[in-house]
Amino acid sequence: MAFDTKRTTTDTMRIYYDVPIEMRDGIVLKADVFLPIDEGQYPALMTYGIYGKGQCFQTVYEGPWTRMVTDFPEIMAGSSNRYQNWETADPEKWVPHGYALVRIDSRGSGCSEGIQYPWSEEEIKDYYECIEWAGTQSWCDGGVGLLGISYYAANQWLVAGLNPPHLKAIVPWEGTSDWYRELFYHGGIRCTFVDSWLKKQEGIQYGYGDRGRKNPNTGENVAGAVTMSETALAKNRIGLVEHIKAHPLKDAYYDGITVNWENIKVPVLTTANWGGAGLHLRGNIEGFSEGGNHNRWLEVHGYEHWTHFYTDYGVDIQKRFLDHFLKGFSNGWDTEPRVRLQTRLIGNAFKERTADAWPLPNTTFQTMFLNAVERTLTTTVPFANQHIAYKPLEDEVTFYMPKVSETIEITGPVAATIYISSLTEDADLFLTLRLFDPEGKEVPFRGAMDANAPVAQGWLRASHRKLDPKKTLPYRPYHTHDVIEPLEIGKIYELSIEIWPTSIVIPPNYQLALTVSGKDYEFSGAIDESTRAFHRYPSKGCGPFQHGERSQAIYNGDVTIYTGKAYPSSILLPFIKDEQQS
């Protein structure tokens, strides 16, 4: 098909810029289409999202790019890197391999007209239509796969649940699958990430025009040929933060962006990041677990949010999966282990292990009990009933395991049971797993969005303590978040708290600890301010996933933790029998 659009030809690709795709209501979205030199029919790999298909990765995110290619220079090999785009695949590594690559600006973003409404049902309807459009083009063999990071991953879950006929496989690479629990409200506590994130997207709203960046390969505006006034731009976007604030419970507002797991029939390669607490980690693991694991594979890695998507390790996994399901290659993927983990070691190192299930079949769940007086974690319940109080927004209480005498591994889901009372009608609990070296110095890890991430994190607002008995598992409490149940002042309550999955191999003389507080975790060591350039946010421990705007009067009232026979506060940890690493 000859597009009525700007075309460029390289040694390995035919590129068509701003190809129009008309939606059901007449709105026109724009796509960049990268095709092999030879005429023919190819499977298509697609992204649809807000970040601007014409923006150059190296220019817009120079710090993350520099860190990534310094650590992994292989990323730059075999490519001119002219067409690198934030969190999407490099066409020079895919198109010569026999794929068509399609990048689409979402409605109201980049070069696509319309009202911008991130993470909305409207976007998913558009995505469905785009998949069907691509699948029926003369250059497509009828098969469409989805491949992208973050925003380009999260909406894959939703559109796959609608079962577009031409969709054949998806690779949601670090993509949330529960917007309420994993993005907007952590344990019922509002996360303010979206507030800061939205401000960073203003320069790529459709109509920003001449004020925005240029596509380095075309010289055209990344955010559309039309330049609108600030008033017009404001009218053309939905106030997402206001909507989120107006829906603090998991109500009907979220129905349109709730994944229908059983409806996802296509093969799935879901990839997570151990350092992704606060957004994507939980979603990718749920995406493997929720659908009965039929035709689903889970991979979990480390480093920054985007890094392994571009490394030889990541691209090889992506190609083997997609070649098998989009091209029908007999490449051994059908015998690939269902679970592939890069288990986390000290010093930001990793060692691979594989399995056929999650949690890992060789997991022994061990309950460690809190001792309020000694501030320890032990395998036996303290006989005496004890308690300790703290000021939630000012203080924290840390409970330490004994230093380990031999190397141990903890990999899998984590849960806690904490008995508390409050001097106010509510309380926010922030639970953090931390690691300390033999000298007592805290050991951080390179997280997805923070250079000083802890081992694991979990959250719960006490008034959201109601559990869903059908979905709750011993190692994964599942809260309904559909009702607020205020606390009676001074009354003791049992709270079940989900701590997001983790992996850590602990050497001898190191010490694992659980910190309980009412505020965001902050790394106890010195902060290297230069790391901000690599992550785009201050690396104090939580990256952009902060929880502000909370009432001092309600959420800073004294909270008391109870331990002992009558109140067996505890944490459930997934110890691994070291079969593969021995």
XYZ file of C-alpha atoms in Angstrom:
582
model
C 0.000 0.000 0.000
C 1.299 3.455 -0.882
C 0.652 5.870 1.962
C -0.158 9.504 1.250
C 2.517 10.625 3.667
C 6.197 11.510 3.954
C 8.486 8.617 3.086
C 12.152 7.864 3.748
C 14.166 4.866 2.550
C 17.313 3.603 4.264
C 19.501 0.620 3.464
C 17.248 -1.654 5.494
C 13.857 0.075 5.844
C 11.055 1.965 4.168
C 9.692 4.530 6.630
C 6.309 6.256 6.348
C 5.704 9.148 8.742
C 2.366 10.351 10.123
C 0.209 7.751 8.424
C -3.456 8.627 9.188
C -5.713 6.116 10.944
C -9.330 7.243 11.237
C -11.218 6.226 14.375
C -14.907 5.391 14.817
C -15.801 9.017 15.656
C -13.795 10.593 12.821
C -10.750 11.492 14.940
C -7.514 10.847 13.041
C -4.553 9.267 14.793
C -1.067 9.349 13.294
C 1.357 6.451 12.983
C 4.961 6.000 11.878
C 5.331 2.748 9.962
C 8.714 1.059 9.445
C 8.740 -1.649 6.753
C 11.414 -3.959 5.338
C 12.961 -2.909 2.019
C 11.477 -5.848 0.169
C 7.800 -5.650 -0.679
C 5.828 -8.361 1.044
C 3.666 -9.218 4.013
C 5.103 -9.153 7.529
C 3.814 -9.477 11.099
C 3.380 -6.068 12.699
C 4.701 -4.961 16.106
C 2.742 -2.053 17.531
C 2.871 0.563 20.272
C 0.115 3.046 21.117
C 0.768 5.711 23.745
C 1.304 9.204 25.010
C 5.069 9.756 24.840
C 5.441 11.096 21.303
C 6.519 8.772 18.500
C 8.792 11.450 17.029
C 10.850 12.114 20.149
C 14.454 10.943 20.181
C 15.318 8.829 23.244
C 18.883 10.181 23.453
C 17.753 13.802 23.356
C 14.705 13.721 25.605
C 16.162 11.346 28.195
C 19.885 11.882 27.822
C 20.762 10.734 31.351
C 18.968 7.364 31.220
C 20.286 6.775 27.694
C 23.875 7.522 28.723
C 23.698 5.258 31.787
C 22.120 2.470 29.749
C 24.584 2.424 26.847
C 27.565 2.929 29.167
C 26.601 -0.189 31.088
C 25.527 -2.080 27.957
C 27.283 -0.754 24.821
C 25.800 -3.697 22.923
C 22.593 -1.657 22.710
C 24.190 0.666 20.172
C 25.707 -2.129 18.081
C 24.096 -2.967 14.749
C 22.041 0.229 14.652
C 22.531 3.854 13.669
C 20.270 4.630 16.667
C 18.644 7.446 14.689
C 15.187 6.021 15.308
C 15.463 5.272 19.016
C 12.237 6.301 20.747
C 11.488 6.276 24.478
C 10.330 2.840 25.653
C 9.647 1.454 22.166
C 11.625 -1.045 20.105
C 14.503 0.037 17.862
C 13.247 -0.522 14.277
C 16.767 -1.147 13.012
C 16.919 -4.276 15.170
C 13.463 -5.534 14.223
C 12.579 -4.505 10.677
C 15.553 -6.281 9.039
C 14.483 -9.315 11.092
C 11.253 -9.414 9.104
C 8.800 -7.307 11.090
C 6.800 -4.167 10.367
C 7.051 -1.702 13.258
C 4.104 0.625 13.922
C 4.291 3.519 16.421
C 1.036 5.354 17.102
C 0.513 8.585 19.030
C -2.467 8.121 21.338
C -5.522 10.319 21.046
C -4.696 13.941 21.917
C -0.949 13.270 22.072
C 1.902 13.881 19.655
C 0.543 14.207 16.138
C -2.845 12.596 16.909
C -5.809 14.926 17.311
C -8.560 14.632 19.904
C -9.083 14.950 23.650
C -6.151 13.613 25.657
C -7.286 11.199 28.367
C -4.447 8.959 29.591
C -5.270 5.453 30.818
C -8.852 5.575 29.658
C -11.389 3.246 28.105
C -11.417 5.543 25.046
C -7.723 4.840 24.466
C -8.291 1.092 24.591
C -11.069 1.307 22.011
C -8.657 3.244 19.783
C -5.978 0.625 20.337
C -8.372 -2.127 19.240
C -9.147 -0.245 16.021
C -5.449 0.381 15.355
C -4.658 -3.324 15.715
C -7.414 -4.202 13.260
C -6.268 -1.474 10.864
C -2.701 -2.820 10.847
C -3.810 -6.429 10.510
C -5.667 -5.656 7.279
C -2.960 -3.628 5.521
C -1.409 -5.074 2.373
C 2.058 -5.136 3.993
C 0.836 -7.134 7.029
C 0.462 -10.903 7.036
C -2.552 -10.562 9.320
C -0.678 -10.998 12.585
C -0.124 -8.171 15.083
C 1.989 -8.307 18.229
C 2.323 -5.688 20.962
C 5.769 -4.808 22.327
C 6.682 -1.865 24.558
C 7.591 -0.619 28.020
C 5.486 0.986 30.749
C 2.632 2.985 29.197
C 3.146 0.951 26.028
C 2.908 -2.196 28.163
C 0.056 -1.406 30.544
C -2.571 -0.810 27.882
C -1.695 -4.152 26.280
C -3.486 -5.973 29.112
C -6.707 -4.095 28.503
C -6.812 -4.318 24.722
C -5.882 -8.010 24.788
C -8.943 -8.551 26.979
C -11.086 -7.253 24.105
C -9.664 -9.936 21.782
C -8.987 -8.048 18.536
C -9.082 -10.764 15.828
C -5.668 -9.830 14.395
C -3.865 -9.742 17.743
C -1.579 -12.778 18.084
C 0.759 -12.110 21.051
C 1.682 -9.450 23.608
C 4.859 -8.503 25.485
C 3.919 -6.095 28.310
C 7.433 -5.146 29.461
C 7.119 -3.683 32.963
C 3.467 -2.672 32.689
C 0.966 -2.233 35.517
C -2.248 -4.226 35.254
C -4.240 -2.739 38.165
C -4.409 1.047 37.915
C -6.106 1.498 41.287
C -3.842 -0.735 43.411
C -0.560 -0.226 41.581
C -0.631 3.387 40.420
C -3.328 5.638 41.853
C -3.775 4.230 45.378
C -1.193 2.059 47.152
C -3.065 0.108 49.794
C -5.732 2.817 49.614
C -3.184 5.658 50.061
C -3.095 8.060 47.125
C 0.204 8.042 45.258
C 1.088 11.459 43.797
C 3.190 10.076 40.933
C 0.545 11.009 38.352
C 0.623 14.638 39.485
C 4.289 15.072 38.560
C 4.156 12.685 35.609
C 1.374 14.606 33.857
C 3.335 17.853 33.998
C 6.161 16.177 32.114
C 3.753 15.251 29.296
C 2.459 18.767 28.585
C 5.048 19.340 25.860
C 3.761 16.447 23.773
C 0.044 17.144 23.871
C -1.375 17.558 20.365
C -1.448 21.286 19.628
C 1.707 22.155 21.543
C 3.093 22.511 18.049
C 5.899 24.998 17.432
C 6.672 25.303 21.157
C 7.704 21.659 21.362
C 10.507 19.485 20.082
C 11.198 18.517 16.484
C 11.447 15.027 15.092
C 15.170 14.820 14.264
C 14.478 12.626 11.248
C 11.784 14.780 9.619
C 12.189 18.258 11.100
C 8.440 18.239 11.872
C 6.840 19.131 15.208
C 6.583 16.167 17.566
C 3.326 17.577 18.998
C 1.457 18.346 15.781
C 1.502 20.881 12.992
C -1.092 23.050 14.761
C -0.048 25.368 17.607
C -2.895 25.963 20.072
C -3.263 28.442 22.903
C -2.818 27.293 26.490
C -6.566 27.731 26.982
C -7.326 25.482 24.013
C -4.839 22.878 25.194
C -6.421 22.823 28.656
C -9.851 22.231 27.094
C -8.455 19.337 25.092
C -7.283 17.254 28.035
C -9.144 15.492 30.827
C -8.217 16.455 34.402
C -6.944 13.023 35.381
C -5.721 13.998 38.860
C -9.103 15.507 39.690
C -10.819 12.299 38.546
C -8.519 10.157 40.687
C -9.086 12.310 43.762
C -12.833 12.068 43.214
C -12.668 8.250 43.276
C -10.641 7.167 46.329
C -12.393 3.779 46.389
C -12.353 1.025 43.765
C -15.730 1.955 42.308
C -17.380 1.851 38.871
C -15.049 4.617 37.617
C -12.340 1.980 37.226
C -14.473 -0.580 35.386
C -13.259 0.533 31.954
C -9.623 0.072 32.955
C -9.991 -3.195 34.845
C -8.320 -6.145 33.126
C -10.525 -9.111 32.260
C -7.941 -11.816 32.829
C -9.963 -14.736 31.587
C -10.625 -12.962 28.279
C -6.934 -12.752 27.394
C -6.459 -15.651 24.995
C -3.265 -14.670 23.159
C 0.192 -15.811 24.310
C 1.759 -13.466 26.866
C 5.366 -12.780 27.816
C 5.070 -10.628 30.948
C 8.285 -9.116 32.266
C 8.794 -7.444 35.628
C 11.528 -5.586 37.512
C 12.439 -6.393 41.129
C 13.066 -2.693 41.678
C 9.643 -1.688 40.374
C 7.722 -1.314 43.634
C 5.337 1.598 43.283
C 4.074 0.899 39.774
C 4.758 -2.050 37.466
C 6.245 -4.989 39.408
C 3.055 -6.289 40.951
C 1.085 -5.895 37.720
C 3.368 -8.064 35.653
C 3.428 -10.856 38.226
C -0.352 -10.702 38.613
C -0.541 -10.889 34.813
C 1.187 -14.258 34.960
C -0.744 -15.600 37.936
C -4.284 -14.426 37.249
C -4.928 -16.138 33.916
C -4.149 -19.671 34.989
C -0.736 -19.419 33.288
C -2.157 -20.761 30.037
C 0.223 -19.678 27.278
C 1.897 -17.215 29.647
C 5.531 -16.757 30.555
C 7.036 -14.641 33.325
C 10.482 -13.036 33.274
C 11.827 -10.837 36.110
C 15.048 -8.807 35.951
C 16.747 -5.829 37.563
C 18.444 -2.522 36.716
C 16.518 0.519 35.524
C 12.979 0.419 34.149
C 14.037 0.503 30.493
C 17.487 -1.104 30.392
C 16.931 -4.785 29.652
C 14.285 -4.041 27.047
C 17.187 -2.944 24.814
C 20.019 -5.289 25.873
C 20.914 -8.416 23.904
C 19.431 -10.454 26.769
C 16.070 -8.710 26.524
C 15.859 -8.490 22.736
C 16.738 -12.177 22.409
C 13.862 -13.171 24.713
C 11.460 -10.883 22.856
C 12.472 -12.199 19.430
C 12.281 -15.862 20.392
C 8.804 -15.409 21.849
C 7.453 -13.299 18.976
C 9.144 -15.364 16.254
C 7.435 -18.439 17.665
C 3.948 -16.985 17.903
C 3.911 -14.478 15.027
C 6.113 -16.287 12.519
C 5.529 -19.883 13.564
C 9.242 -20.566 14.088
C 10.158 -23.862 15.750
C 12.796 -22.239 17.933
C 12.265 -24.141 21.162
C 10.026 -21.561 22.809
C 7.387 -24.237 23.395
C 9.805 -25.856 25.870
C 10.829 -22.556 27.492
C 10.426 -22.607 31.304
C 7.325 -20.700 32.345
C 9.323 -18.600 34.812
C 12.766 -17.071 34.268
C 14.194 -14.958 37.083
C 17.358 -12.915 37.422
C 17.690 -13.413 41.169
C 19.196 -10.406 42.898
C 22.636 -10.494 44.526
C 24.591 -7.945 46.548
C 26.335 -5.322 44.423
C 23.572 -5.099 41.800
C 24.547 -8.470 40.374
C 22.204 -11.251 39.288
C 22.082 -14.992 38.769
C 19.499 -16.726 36.628
C 17.118 -19.406 37.798
C 14.146 -20.975 36.018
C 10.986 -22.697 37.169
C 7.550 -23.729 35.962
C 5.394 -21.881 38.488
C 5.046 -18.799 40.670
C 5.634 -18.823 43.595
C 8.629 -21.022 42.859
C 7.960 -24.720 43.573
C 10.953 -24.888 45.938
C 9.593 -22.110 48.180
C 9.316 -22.627 51.924
C 7.212 -19.879 53.467
C 8.550 -18.965 56.896
C 6.679 -16.841 59.423
C 8.907 -14.422 61.327
C 7.314 -12.852 64.413
C 7.789 -9.261 65.562
C 9.069 -8.579 69.075
C 8.076 -5.075 70.165
C 10.545 -4.807 73.044
C 13.646 -6.319 71.457
C 12.709 -5.093 67.962
C 13.576 -8.419 66.427
C 12.126 -10.903 63.942
C 12.194 -14.487 65.211
C 10.755 -17.858 64.204
C 8.897 -18.188 67.509
C 6.133 -16.025 68.893
C 7.228 -13.894 71.862
C 5.505 -15.313 74.940
C 4.773 -11.959 76.542
C 2.311 -9.516 75.008
C 4.215 -6.349 74.242
C 3.722 -3.101 72.371
C 5.573 -0.113 70.963
C 4.181 3.250 69.837
C 5.460 5.651 67.188
C 4.506 8.934 65.537
C 3.698 7.841 61.935
C 4.811 10.887 59.931
C 7.901 11.444 62.071
C 9.163 8.110 63.394
C 9.615 4.511 62.328
C 10.108 1.178 64.061
C 12.529 -1.392 62.649
C 12.548 -5.107 63.480
C 15.721 -7.077 62.665
C 16.269 -10.723 61.780
C 19.420 -12.276 63.247
C 22.470 -11.987 61.032
C 22.465 -15.000 58.748
C 25.146 -17.623 59.335
C 25.065 -18.949 55.774
C 23.860 -17.704 52.404
C 20.060 -17.709 52.087
C 17.693 -16.643 49.336
C 14.324 -14.943 49.647
C 12.440 -14.813 46.347
C 8.691 -14.481 45.917
C 5.608 -12.758 47.337
C 5.660 -11.343 50.874
C 2.872 -10.577 53.341
C 2.603 -9.179 56.843
C 0.099 -9.350 59.677
C 0.346 -6.374 62.029
C -1.791 -5.705 65.109
C -2.209 -1.988 65.755
C -4.254 0.626 67.522
C -4.430 4.331 66.719
C -5.203 7.518 68.622
C -7.111 8.723 65.550
C -9.793 7.310 63.242
C -7.292 5.981 60.710
C -3.645 5.049 60.155
C -1.384 4.551 57.146
C 1.141 1.723 57.352
C 4.255 1.797 55.177
C 6.180 -1.484 55.371
C 9.725 -1.698 53.998
C 12.049 -4.689 53.800
C 15.655 -3.526 54.124
C 19.086 -5.169 54.104
C 22.086 -4.251 56.276
C 25.713 -5.311 55.861
C 27.863 -6.790 58.671
C 28.772 -3.265 59.870
C 25.125 -2.206 60.053
C 25.198 -0.070 56.917
C 22.082 -0.251 54.754
C 22.496 -1.894 51.336
C 20.464 -0.263 48.519
C 19.728 -1.598 45.039
C 19.438 -0.039 41.603
C 15.691 0.143 41.236
C 13.502 0.733 38.229
C 13.188 4.445 39.043
C 15.555 4.998 41.970
C 19.254 4.270 42.509
C 18.726 3.497 46.219
C 15.747 1.164 46.320
C 15.062 -1.109 49.318
C 14.440 -4.858 49.136
C 10.631 -4.540 49.032
C 7.732 -2.243 49.944
C 4.072 -2.499 50.907
C 1.317 -0.130 52.047
C -2.111 -0.171 53.696
C -4.541 2.434 54.958
C -6.134 0.812 57.996
C -9.647 1.918 57.040
C -9.191 -0.129 53.823
C -8.451 -3.328 55.748
C -11.417 -5.294 54.340
C -10.225 -8.386 52.459
C -11.697 -10.211 49.494
C -11.853 -13.804 50.823
C -12.030 -15.297 47.323
C -8.880 -13.597 46.064
C -6.805 -13.446 49.245
C -3.942 -15.937 49.471
C -1.738 -16.575 52.523
C 1.150 -14.810 50.761
C -0.920 -12.170 48.943
C -3.678 -10.354 50.872
C -6.224 -8.855 48.483
C -8.163 -5.840 49.719
C -11.471 -4.832 48.175
C -10.905 -1.062 48.572
C -14.657 -0.607 48.189
C -15.536 0.620 51.679
C -14.020 2.845 54.380
C -14.106 1.369 57.888
C -12.876 3.987 60.406
C -10.943 2.856 63.449
C -12.245 3.127 66.992
C -9.647 5.056 68.966
C -7.570 2.717 71.094
C -9.122 -0.483 69.731
C -6.704 -3.158 68.507
C -7.071 -4.299 64.884
C -5.454 -7.079 62.890
C -4.237 -5.829 59.508
C -3.131 -8.020 56.614
C -0.684 -6.149 54.395
C 0.587 -7.063 50.949
C 4.294 -6.448 50.401
C 5.201 -6.538 46.729
C 7.289 -9.520 45.527
C 11.038 -9.449 45.839
C 14.273 -11.363 45.382
C 17.505 -11.184 47.362
C 20.343 -13.606 48.057
C 21.680 -12.697 51.495
C 25.352 -13.471 52.279
C 26.593 -14.527 55.725
C 26.574 -11.849 58.438
C 24.058 -9.671 56.584
C 20.780 -8.807 58.225
C 17.252 -8.403 56.852
C 14.904 -5.974 58.619
C 11.288 -4.801 58.464
C 10.573 -1.109 58.999
C 7.062 0.018 59.913
C 6.180 3.696 59.610
C 3.536 6.070 58.315
C 5.682 7.810 55.699
C 7.617 7.158 52.528
C 10.829 5.204 52.877
C 14.103 7.116 52.613
C 17.468 5.451 52.161
C 19.549 5.879 55.310
C 22.881 6.284 53.501
C 24.387 9.153 51.558
C 22.555 10.174 48.365
C 24.669 10.617 45.246
C 22.877 13.526 43.565
C 24.407 12.635 40.191
C 22.123 9.597 40.035
C 19.168 11.927 39.457
C 20.282 12.335 35.844
C 19.925 8.591 35.329
C 16.483 8.230 36.884
C 14.848 11.665 36.351
C 13.865 11.761 40.041
C 15.828 12.212 43.302
C 17.116 8.799 44.384
C 16.029 8.928 48.022
C 14.486 5.464 47.943
C 10.989 5.698 46.419
C 11.701 7.573 43.197
C 8.541 9.411 42.096
C 6.169 7.162 44.030
C 5.409 9.458 46.954
C 2.319 9.764 49.144
C 1.637 13.379 50.111
C -1.506 15.401 50.803
C -2.349 13.584 54.023
C -3.954 15.110 57.086
C -1.558 15.536 60.023
C -4.519 15.433 62.382
C -5.568 11.968 61.187
C -2.385 10.317 59.911
C 0.126 11.524 62.491
C -1.732 10.312 65.548
C 0.247 7.819 67.646
C 0.081 4.253 66.342
C 0.868 1.314 68.614
C 2.138 -2.045 67.311
C 1.244 -5.107 69.418
C 3.221 -8.363 69.490
C 3.158 -11.619 71.469
C 0.893 -14.625 72.002
C -2.329 -12.631 71.903
C -1.191 -10.417 69.027
C 1.177 -12.443 66.802
C 2.336 -9.691 64.468
C 4.469 -11.299 61.771
C 5.891 -11.272 58.283
C 5.686 -14.219 55.875
C 8.898 -14.641 53.853
C 9.530 -16.920 50.828
C 12.744 -18.825 51.562
C 14.160 -20.744 48.597
C 15.848 -24.136 48.744
C 19.039 -23.395 46.860
C 18.698 -26.182 44.288
C 19.831 -24.231 41.232
C 22.499 -22.078 42.834
C 24.212 -24.706 44.985
